[in-house]
Short mmCIF file of C-alpha atoms in Angstrom, two decimals:
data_model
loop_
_atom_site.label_atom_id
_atom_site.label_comp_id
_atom_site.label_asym_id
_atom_site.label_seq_id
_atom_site.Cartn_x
_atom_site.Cartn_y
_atom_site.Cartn_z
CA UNK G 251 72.37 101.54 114.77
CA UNK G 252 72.75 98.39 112.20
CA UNK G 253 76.13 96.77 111.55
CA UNK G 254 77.07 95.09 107.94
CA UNK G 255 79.61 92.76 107.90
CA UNK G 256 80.90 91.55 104.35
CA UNK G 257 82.38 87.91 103.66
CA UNK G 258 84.41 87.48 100.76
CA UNK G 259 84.46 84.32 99.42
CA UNK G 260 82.62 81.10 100.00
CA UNK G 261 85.09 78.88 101.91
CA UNK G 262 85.98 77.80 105.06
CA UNK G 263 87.18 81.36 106.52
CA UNK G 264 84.03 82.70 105.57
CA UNK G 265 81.86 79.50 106.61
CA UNK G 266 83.51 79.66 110.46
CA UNK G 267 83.79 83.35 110.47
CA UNK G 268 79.61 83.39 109.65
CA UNK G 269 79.03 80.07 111.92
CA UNK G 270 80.53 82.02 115.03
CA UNK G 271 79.34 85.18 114.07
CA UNK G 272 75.84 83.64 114.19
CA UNK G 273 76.30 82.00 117.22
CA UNK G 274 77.35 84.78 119.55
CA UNK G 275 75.09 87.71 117.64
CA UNK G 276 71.87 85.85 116.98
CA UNK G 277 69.49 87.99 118.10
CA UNK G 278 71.02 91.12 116.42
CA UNK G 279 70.30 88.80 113.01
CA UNK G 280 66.98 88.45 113.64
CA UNK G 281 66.12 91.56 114.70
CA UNK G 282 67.77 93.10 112.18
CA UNK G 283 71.07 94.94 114.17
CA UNK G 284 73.05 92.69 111.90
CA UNK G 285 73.27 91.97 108.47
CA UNK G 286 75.66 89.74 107.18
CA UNK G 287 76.26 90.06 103.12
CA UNK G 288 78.73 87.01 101.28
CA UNK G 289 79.97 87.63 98.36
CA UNK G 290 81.16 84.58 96.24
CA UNK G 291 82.00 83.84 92.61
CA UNK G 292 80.86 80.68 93.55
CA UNK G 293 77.30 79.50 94.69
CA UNK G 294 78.55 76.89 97.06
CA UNK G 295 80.81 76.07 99.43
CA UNK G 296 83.34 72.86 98.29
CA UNK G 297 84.90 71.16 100.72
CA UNK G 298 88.82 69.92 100.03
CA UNK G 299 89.07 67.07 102.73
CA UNK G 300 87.56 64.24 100.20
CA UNK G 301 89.07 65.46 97.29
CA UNK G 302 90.94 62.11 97.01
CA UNK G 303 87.94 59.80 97.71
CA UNK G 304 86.30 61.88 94.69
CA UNK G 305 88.94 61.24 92.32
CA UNK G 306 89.60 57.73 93.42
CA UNK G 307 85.44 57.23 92.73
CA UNK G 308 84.73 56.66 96.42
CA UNK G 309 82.79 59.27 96.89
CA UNK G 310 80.73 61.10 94.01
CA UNK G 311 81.56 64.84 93.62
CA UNK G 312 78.06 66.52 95.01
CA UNK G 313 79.14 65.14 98.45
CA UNK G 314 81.47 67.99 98.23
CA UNK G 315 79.63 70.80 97.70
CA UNK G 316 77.29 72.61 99.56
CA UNK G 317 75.07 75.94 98.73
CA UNK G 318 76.15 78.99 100.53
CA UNK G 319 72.88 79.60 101.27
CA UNK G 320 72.16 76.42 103.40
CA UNK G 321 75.49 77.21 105.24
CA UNK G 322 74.43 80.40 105.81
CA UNK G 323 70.73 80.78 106.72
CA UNK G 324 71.05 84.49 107.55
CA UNK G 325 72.80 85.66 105.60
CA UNK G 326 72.67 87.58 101.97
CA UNK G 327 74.50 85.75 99.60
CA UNK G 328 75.76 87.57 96.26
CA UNK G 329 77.09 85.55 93.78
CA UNK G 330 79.21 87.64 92.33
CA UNK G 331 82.91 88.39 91.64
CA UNK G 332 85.00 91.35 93.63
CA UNK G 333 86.32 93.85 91.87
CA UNK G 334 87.78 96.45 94.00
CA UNK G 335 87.80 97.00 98.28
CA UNK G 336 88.40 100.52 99.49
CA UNK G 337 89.46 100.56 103.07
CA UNK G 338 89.08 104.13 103.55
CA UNK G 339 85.43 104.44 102.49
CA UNK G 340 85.01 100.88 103.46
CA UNK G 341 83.43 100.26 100.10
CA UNK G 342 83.05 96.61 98.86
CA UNK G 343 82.86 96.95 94.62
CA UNK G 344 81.62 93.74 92.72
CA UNK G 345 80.53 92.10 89.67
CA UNK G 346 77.53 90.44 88.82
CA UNK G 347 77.68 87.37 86.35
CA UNK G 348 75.64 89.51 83.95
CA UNK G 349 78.76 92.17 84.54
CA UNK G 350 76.65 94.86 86.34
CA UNK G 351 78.78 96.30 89.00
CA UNK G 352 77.64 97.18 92.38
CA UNK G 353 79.74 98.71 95.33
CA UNK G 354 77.98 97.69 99.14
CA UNK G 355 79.96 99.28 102.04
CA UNK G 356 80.41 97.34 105.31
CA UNK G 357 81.40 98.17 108.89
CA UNK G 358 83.86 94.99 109.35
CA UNK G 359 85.39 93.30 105.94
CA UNK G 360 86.42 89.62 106.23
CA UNK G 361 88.67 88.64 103.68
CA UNK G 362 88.64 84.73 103.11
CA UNK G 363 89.05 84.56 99.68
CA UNK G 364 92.12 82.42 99.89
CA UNK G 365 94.67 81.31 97.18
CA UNK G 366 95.19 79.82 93.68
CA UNK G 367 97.80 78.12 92.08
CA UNK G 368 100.11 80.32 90.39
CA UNK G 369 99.22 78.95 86.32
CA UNK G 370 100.91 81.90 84.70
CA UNK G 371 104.29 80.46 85.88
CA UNK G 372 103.81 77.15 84.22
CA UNK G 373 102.89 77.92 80.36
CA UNK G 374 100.41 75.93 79.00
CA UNK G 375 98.88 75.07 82.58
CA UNK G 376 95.86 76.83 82.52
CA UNK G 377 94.73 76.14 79.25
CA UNK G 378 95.71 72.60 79.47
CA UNK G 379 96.18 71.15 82.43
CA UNK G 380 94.03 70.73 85.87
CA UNK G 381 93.93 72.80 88.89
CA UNK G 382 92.34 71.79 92.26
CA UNK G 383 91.70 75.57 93.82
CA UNK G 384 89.10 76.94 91.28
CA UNK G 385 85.82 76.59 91.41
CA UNK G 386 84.94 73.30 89.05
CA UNK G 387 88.31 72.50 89.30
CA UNK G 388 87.96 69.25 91.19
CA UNK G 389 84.79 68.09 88.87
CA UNK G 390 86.86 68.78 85.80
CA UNK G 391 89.64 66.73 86.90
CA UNK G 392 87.40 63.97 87.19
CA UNK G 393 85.80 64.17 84.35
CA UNK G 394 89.18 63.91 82.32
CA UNK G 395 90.04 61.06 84.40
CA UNK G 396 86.95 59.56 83.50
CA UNK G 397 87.20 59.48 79.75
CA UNK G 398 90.99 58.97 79.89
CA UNK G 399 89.48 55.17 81.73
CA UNK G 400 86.84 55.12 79.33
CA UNK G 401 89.28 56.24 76.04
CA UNK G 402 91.52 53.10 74.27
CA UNK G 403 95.07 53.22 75.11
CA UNK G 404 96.93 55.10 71.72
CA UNK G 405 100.19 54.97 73.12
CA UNK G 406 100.42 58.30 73.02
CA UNK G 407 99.56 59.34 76.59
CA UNK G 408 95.63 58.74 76.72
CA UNK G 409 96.02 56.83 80.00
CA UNK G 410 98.90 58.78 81.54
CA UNK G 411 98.47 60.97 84.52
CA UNK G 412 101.24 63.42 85.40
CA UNK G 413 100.86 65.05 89.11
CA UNK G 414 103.14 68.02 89.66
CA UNK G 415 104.03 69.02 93.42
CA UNK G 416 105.23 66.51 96.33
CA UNK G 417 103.20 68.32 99.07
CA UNK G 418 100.10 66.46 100.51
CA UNK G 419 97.59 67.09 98.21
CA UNK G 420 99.68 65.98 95.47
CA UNK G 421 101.02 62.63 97.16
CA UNK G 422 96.98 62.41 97.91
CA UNK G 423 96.00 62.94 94.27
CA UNK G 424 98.94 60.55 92.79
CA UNK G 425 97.92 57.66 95.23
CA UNK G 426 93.71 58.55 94.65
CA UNK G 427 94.46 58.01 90.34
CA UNK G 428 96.25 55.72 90.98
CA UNK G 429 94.03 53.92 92.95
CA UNK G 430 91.21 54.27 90.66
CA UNK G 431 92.85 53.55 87.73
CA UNK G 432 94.81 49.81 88.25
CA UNK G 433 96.32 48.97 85.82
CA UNK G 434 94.75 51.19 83.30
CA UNK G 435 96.46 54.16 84.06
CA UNK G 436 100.06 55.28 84.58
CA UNK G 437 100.59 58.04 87.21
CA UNK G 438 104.08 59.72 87.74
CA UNK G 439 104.38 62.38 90.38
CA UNK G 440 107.03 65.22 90.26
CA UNK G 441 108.46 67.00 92.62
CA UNK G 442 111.08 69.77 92.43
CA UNK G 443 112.72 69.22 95.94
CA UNK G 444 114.91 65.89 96.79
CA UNK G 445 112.16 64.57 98.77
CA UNK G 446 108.16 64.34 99.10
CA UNK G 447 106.71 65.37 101.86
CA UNK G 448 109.61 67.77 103.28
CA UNK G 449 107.24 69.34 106.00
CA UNK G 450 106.22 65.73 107.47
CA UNK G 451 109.29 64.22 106.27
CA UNK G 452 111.46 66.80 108.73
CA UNK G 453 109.73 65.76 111.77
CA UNK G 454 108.41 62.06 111.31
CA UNK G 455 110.76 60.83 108.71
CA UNK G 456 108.98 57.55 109.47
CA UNK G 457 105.84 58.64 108.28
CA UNK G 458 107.08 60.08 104.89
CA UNK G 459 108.42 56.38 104.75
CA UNK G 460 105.32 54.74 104.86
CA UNK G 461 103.84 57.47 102.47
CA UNK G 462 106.92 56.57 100.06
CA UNK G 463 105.72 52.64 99.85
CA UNK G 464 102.29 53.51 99.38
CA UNK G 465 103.17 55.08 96.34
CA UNK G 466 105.38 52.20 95.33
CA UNK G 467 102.32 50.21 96.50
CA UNK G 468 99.97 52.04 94.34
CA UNK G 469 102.64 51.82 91.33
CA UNK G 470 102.76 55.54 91.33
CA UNK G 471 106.25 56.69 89.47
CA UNK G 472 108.10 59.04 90.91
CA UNK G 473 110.44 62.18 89.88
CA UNK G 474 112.29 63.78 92.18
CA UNK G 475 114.91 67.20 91.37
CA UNK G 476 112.90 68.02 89.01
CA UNK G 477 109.50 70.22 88.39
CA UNK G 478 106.81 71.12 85.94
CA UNK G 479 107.87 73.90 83.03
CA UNK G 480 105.14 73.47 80.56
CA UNK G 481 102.11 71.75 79.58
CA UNK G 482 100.81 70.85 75.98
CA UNK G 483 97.42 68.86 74.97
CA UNK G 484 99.90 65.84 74.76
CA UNK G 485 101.88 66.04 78.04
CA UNK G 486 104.31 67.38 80.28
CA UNK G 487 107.65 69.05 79.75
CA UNK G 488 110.03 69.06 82.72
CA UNK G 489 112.18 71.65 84.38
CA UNK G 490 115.10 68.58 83.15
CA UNK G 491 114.37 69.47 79.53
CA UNK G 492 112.42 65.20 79.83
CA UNK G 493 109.17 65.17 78.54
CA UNK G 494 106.08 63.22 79.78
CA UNK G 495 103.12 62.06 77.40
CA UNK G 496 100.11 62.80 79.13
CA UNK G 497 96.81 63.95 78.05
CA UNK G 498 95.59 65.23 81.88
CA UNK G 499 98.25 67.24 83.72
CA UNK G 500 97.56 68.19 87.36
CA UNK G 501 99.52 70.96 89.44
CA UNK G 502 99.49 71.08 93.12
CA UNK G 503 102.08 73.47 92.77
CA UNK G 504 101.92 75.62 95.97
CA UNK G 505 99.65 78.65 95.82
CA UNK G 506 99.24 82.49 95.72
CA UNK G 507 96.82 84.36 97.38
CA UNK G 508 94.36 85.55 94.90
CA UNK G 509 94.63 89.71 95.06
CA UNK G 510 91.75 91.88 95.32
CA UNK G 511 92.69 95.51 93.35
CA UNK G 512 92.57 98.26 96.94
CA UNK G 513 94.27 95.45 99.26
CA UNK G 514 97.73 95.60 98.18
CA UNK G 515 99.62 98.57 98.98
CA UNK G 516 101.10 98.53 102.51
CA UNK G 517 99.34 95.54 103.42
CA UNK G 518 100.91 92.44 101.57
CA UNK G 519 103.72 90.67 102.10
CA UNK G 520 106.39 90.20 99.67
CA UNK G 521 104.95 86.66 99.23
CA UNK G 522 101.07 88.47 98.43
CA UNK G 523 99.44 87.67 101.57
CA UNK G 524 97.72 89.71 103.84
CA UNK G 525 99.59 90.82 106.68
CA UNK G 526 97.19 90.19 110.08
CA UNK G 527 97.85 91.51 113.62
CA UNK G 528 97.82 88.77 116.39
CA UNK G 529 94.17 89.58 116.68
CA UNK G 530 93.57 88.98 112.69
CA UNK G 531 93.03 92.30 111.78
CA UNK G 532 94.54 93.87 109.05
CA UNK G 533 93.33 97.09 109.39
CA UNK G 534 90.76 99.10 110.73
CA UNK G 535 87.68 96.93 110.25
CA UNK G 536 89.48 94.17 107.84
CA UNK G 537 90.09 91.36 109.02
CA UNK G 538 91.38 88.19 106.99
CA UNK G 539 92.37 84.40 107.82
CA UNK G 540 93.60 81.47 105.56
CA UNK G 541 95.60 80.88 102.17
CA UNK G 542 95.18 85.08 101.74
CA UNK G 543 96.34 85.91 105.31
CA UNK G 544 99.79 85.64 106.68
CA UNK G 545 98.92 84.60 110.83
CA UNK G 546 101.47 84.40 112.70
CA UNK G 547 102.22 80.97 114.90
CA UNK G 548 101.55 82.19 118.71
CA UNK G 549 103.92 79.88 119.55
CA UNK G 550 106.83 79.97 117.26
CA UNK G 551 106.30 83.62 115.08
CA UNK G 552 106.54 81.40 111.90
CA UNK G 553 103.72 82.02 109.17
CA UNK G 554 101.25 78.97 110.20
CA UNK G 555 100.80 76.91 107.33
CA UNK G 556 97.97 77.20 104.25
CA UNK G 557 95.56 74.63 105.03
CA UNK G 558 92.11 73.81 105.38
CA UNK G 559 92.82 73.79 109.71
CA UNK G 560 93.86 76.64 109.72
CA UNK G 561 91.49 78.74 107.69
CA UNK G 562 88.55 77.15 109.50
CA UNK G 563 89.91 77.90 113.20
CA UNK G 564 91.25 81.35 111.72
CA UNK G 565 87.36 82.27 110.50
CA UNK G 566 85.72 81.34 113.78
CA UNK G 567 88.64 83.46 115.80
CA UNK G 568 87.89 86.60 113.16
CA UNK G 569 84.12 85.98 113.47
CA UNK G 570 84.37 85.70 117.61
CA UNK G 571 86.41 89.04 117.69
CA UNK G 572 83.93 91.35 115.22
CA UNK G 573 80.95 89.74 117.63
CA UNK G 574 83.55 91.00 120.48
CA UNK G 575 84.05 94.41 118.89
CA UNK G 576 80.48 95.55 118.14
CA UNK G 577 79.73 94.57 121.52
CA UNK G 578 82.52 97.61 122.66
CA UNK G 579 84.95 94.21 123.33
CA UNK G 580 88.80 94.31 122.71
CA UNK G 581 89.35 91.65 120.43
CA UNK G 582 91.30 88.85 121.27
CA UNK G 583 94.59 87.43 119.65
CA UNK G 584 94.68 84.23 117.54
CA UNK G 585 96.18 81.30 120.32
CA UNK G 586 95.24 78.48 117.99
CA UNK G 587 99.02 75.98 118.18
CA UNK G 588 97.94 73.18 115.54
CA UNK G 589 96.56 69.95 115.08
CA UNK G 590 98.33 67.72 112.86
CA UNK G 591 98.50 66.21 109.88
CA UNK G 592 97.07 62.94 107.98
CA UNK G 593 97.04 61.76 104.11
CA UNK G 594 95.24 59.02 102.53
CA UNK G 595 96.34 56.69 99.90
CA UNK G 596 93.30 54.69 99.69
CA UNK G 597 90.25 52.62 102.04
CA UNK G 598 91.68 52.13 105.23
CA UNK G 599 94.97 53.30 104.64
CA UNK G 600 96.68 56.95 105.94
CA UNK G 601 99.76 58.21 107.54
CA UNK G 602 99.37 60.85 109.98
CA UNK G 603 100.28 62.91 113.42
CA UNK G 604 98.27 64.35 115.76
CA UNK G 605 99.41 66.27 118.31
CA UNK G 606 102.95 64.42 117.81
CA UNK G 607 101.55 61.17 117.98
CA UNK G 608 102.16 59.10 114.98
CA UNK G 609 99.77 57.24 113.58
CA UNK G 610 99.54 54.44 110.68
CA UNK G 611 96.87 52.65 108.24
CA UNK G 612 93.11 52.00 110.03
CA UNK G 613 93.76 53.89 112.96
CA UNK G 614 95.17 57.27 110.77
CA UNK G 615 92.46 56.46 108.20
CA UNK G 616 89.55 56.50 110.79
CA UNK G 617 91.17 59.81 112.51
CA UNK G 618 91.18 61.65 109.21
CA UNK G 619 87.60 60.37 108.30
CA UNK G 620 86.45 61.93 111.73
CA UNK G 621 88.02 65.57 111.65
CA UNK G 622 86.60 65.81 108.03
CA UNK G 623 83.11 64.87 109.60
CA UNK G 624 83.05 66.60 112.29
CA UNK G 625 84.01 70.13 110.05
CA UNK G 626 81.53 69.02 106.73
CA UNK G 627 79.28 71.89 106.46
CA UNK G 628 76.20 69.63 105.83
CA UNK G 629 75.21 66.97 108.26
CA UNK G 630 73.33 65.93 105.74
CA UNK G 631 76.69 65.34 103.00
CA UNK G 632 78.52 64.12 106.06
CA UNK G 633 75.94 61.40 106.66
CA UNK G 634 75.82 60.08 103.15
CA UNK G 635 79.94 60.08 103.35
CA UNK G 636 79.44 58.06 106.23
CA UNK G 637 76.98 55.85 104.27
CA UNK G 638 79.25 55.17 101.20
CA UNK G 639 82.50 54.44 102.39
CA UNK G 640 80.55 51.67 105.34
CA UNK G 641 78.86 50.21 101.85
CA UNK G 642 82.96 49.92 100.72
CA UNK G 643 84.11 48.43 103.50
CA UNK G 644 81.50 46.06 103.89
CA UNK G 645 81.94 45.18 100.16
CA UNK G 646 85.31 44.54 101.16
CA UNK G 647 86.59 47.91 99.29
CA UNK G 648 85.23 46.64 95.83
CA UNK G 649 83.68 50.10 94.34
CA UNK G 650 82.81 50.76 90.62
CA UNK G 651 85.34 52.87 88.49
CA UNK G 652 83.46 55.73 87.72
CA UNK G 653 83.37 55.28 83.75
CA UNK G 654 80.65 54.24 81.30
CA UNK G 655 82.91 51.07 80.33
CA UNK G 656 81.15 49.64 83.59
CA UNK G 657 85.10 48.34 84.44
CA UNK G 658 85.99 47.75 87.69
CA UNK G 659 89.04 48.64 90.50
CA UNK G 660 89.33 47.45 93.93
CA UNK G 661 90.92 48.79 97.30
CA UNK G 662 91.32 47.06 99.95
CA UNK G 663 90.87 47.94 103.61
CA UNK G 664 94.27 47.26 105.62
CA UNK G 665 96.80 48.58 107.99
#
């Protein structure tokens, strides 16, 4: 008897959970015992880690993006949108981009369809502002970024950035505009909370340090106490009542787990995520790990936290237990404790920990280039990654702003 598993969504959950799913059932896949069916409103796969390199016109943006069908050889890829799950029929309903619905039933469900950030409480933000979560969200922001370089300043916020949230991606995304834009564009970061960083800042208060004078470095302003409330085609209003001119507005600010209309009653919690067993399950045959999952810490019982780690070691646990399951297996529980933590703020230069170990400029920097690497979906991306920034450094960081004004920024490698 054949055995469907369904992926939804097209990032790292479902990547890992497919990868290990692969590796332990292979023969079953090519004979046939096994189908494996993603569904994905997006084609490809885009991978978060270089998000600042993009922006900061390191990298260019295809290095970030992978098709779902090169990451998954075997598998049936639907591009399509999900409509509706029902758990007792084990039903999978979806739309196609043409709107033709379709419902395709499954034996296990993996649900890695991870989070967004939450635009309807901040009017104005998605019809005016960036986002870094949706798919072309990331290319959109640089294209803004690009004519805002490109655009004469009017004075009335054609070169201003505003970044709202003091977590890392938006310390990352302050520093990367910053970095990209010297002297040609203003960046202030806001941040509700007294401090950036809170989570590093609580246990390596020395490291949030380091991340606060790279900002100063970069000549990134920053607003503390207060957060983002609005957003207009000319700027930022403030939580404060203070308003920013700005014509691109970016929100890191936190994220909800996108809801899928049969997975909410009963198995949510109050926060919207899906509550998992220590095994990952979430009920009989669905299964879920990442921004959409609340996993448990085997360690401490606190929610782990919703990152890019964590979604990729949570989709190869959930993909190991389903191979366990169909081969009459008990599943086993999640026992992943952690890595670490690293940001960038520019060639050569990061603050991180790993494993408790604290860790500054080159060496941090080099660290965080090889755990992207090594978890790149495409050898082939993560070569030519590997190809571009060498070219930097051996330019001695000089790198073209990515503009048609041909101007030029520079970033230096250092410790």
């Amino acid at each position: 008897m054949s055995a469907r598993v369904v992926l939804l969504g097209g990032g790292y959950v479902t990547l890992h959970a497919y990868a290990a799913l692969a590796r332990r059932m292979r023969g079953d896949l090519r004979r046939g015992r096994l189908e494996v069916v993603v569904v994905s409103a997006d084609a490809a796969h885009s991978f978060h880690g270089f998000t600042g390199e993009v922006a900061s016109g390191q990298l260019p943006f295809e290095r970030t993006r992978t098709p779902l069908t090169e990451v998954c050889p075997r598998a049936w890829v639907v591009h399509a949108r999900v409509t509706g799950v029902d758990t007792t029929g084990r039903t999978v309903t979806y739309r196609l981009p043409g709107g033709a619905e379709r419902t395709l039933s499954y034996t296990h469900l993996v649900l890695g369809t991870g989070g967004a950030e939450p635009t309807a409480q901040v009017p104005g933000l998605a019809e005016h502002g960036c986002t870094l979560r949706g798919t072309g969200d990331i290319k959109a922001l640089v294209q803004r970024v690009r004519a805002a370089l490109a655009a004469p300043d009017d004075g009335l916020g054609s070169r201003s950035v505003v970044v709202a949230g003091g977590g890392m991606a938006g310390v990352e995304l302050a520093a990367a505009l910053a970095d990209l834009g010297r002297d040609r564009l203003s960046v202030t970061l806001v941040h509700r909370g007294p401090t950036l960083l809170p989570a590093l800042r609580a246990e390596h208060p020395r490291l949030a340090e380091r991340a606060d004078a790279e900002l100063e470095r970069l000549g990134v302003r920053v607003r503390l106490g207060t957060g983002l409330a609005g957003v207009t085609p000319g700027g930022a209003r403030l939580s404060d009542g203070s308003w920013l001119a700005a014509r691109t507005v970016l929100g890191t600010v936190g994220q909800r787990p996108v809801q899928i209309p049969g997975l909410c009653r009963g198995l949510r919690d109050e926060r919207g995520r899906l509550v998992t067993a220590p095994d990952l399950s979430v009920a009989p045959g669905v299964w879920a790990a990442g921004d959409a999952a609340r996993v448990l810490h085997a360690a401490t019982g606190h929610p782990v936290p919703a990152n890019a780690l964590w979604a990729i070691k949570g989709g190869a646990h959930v993909g190991a237990n389903i191979a366990r399951v169909l081969d009459d297996r008990p599943p086993r529980p999640f026992r992943y404790r952690g890595l670490g933590q690293v940001a960038s703020f520019g060639l050569g230069r990061s603050v991180g920990e790993i494993y408790g170990v604290e860790l500054t400029g080159v060496p941090a920097w080099l660290v965080r280039l090889a755990f992207f690497l090594r978890f790149m979906p495409s050898r082939r991306n993560a070569a030519a990654v590997v190809s571009d920034l060498t070219r930097l450094v051996v330019q001695g960081g000089a790198r073209p702003v990515p503009v048609d004004s041909g101007v030029r920024a520079s970033s230096r490698l250092a410790a």
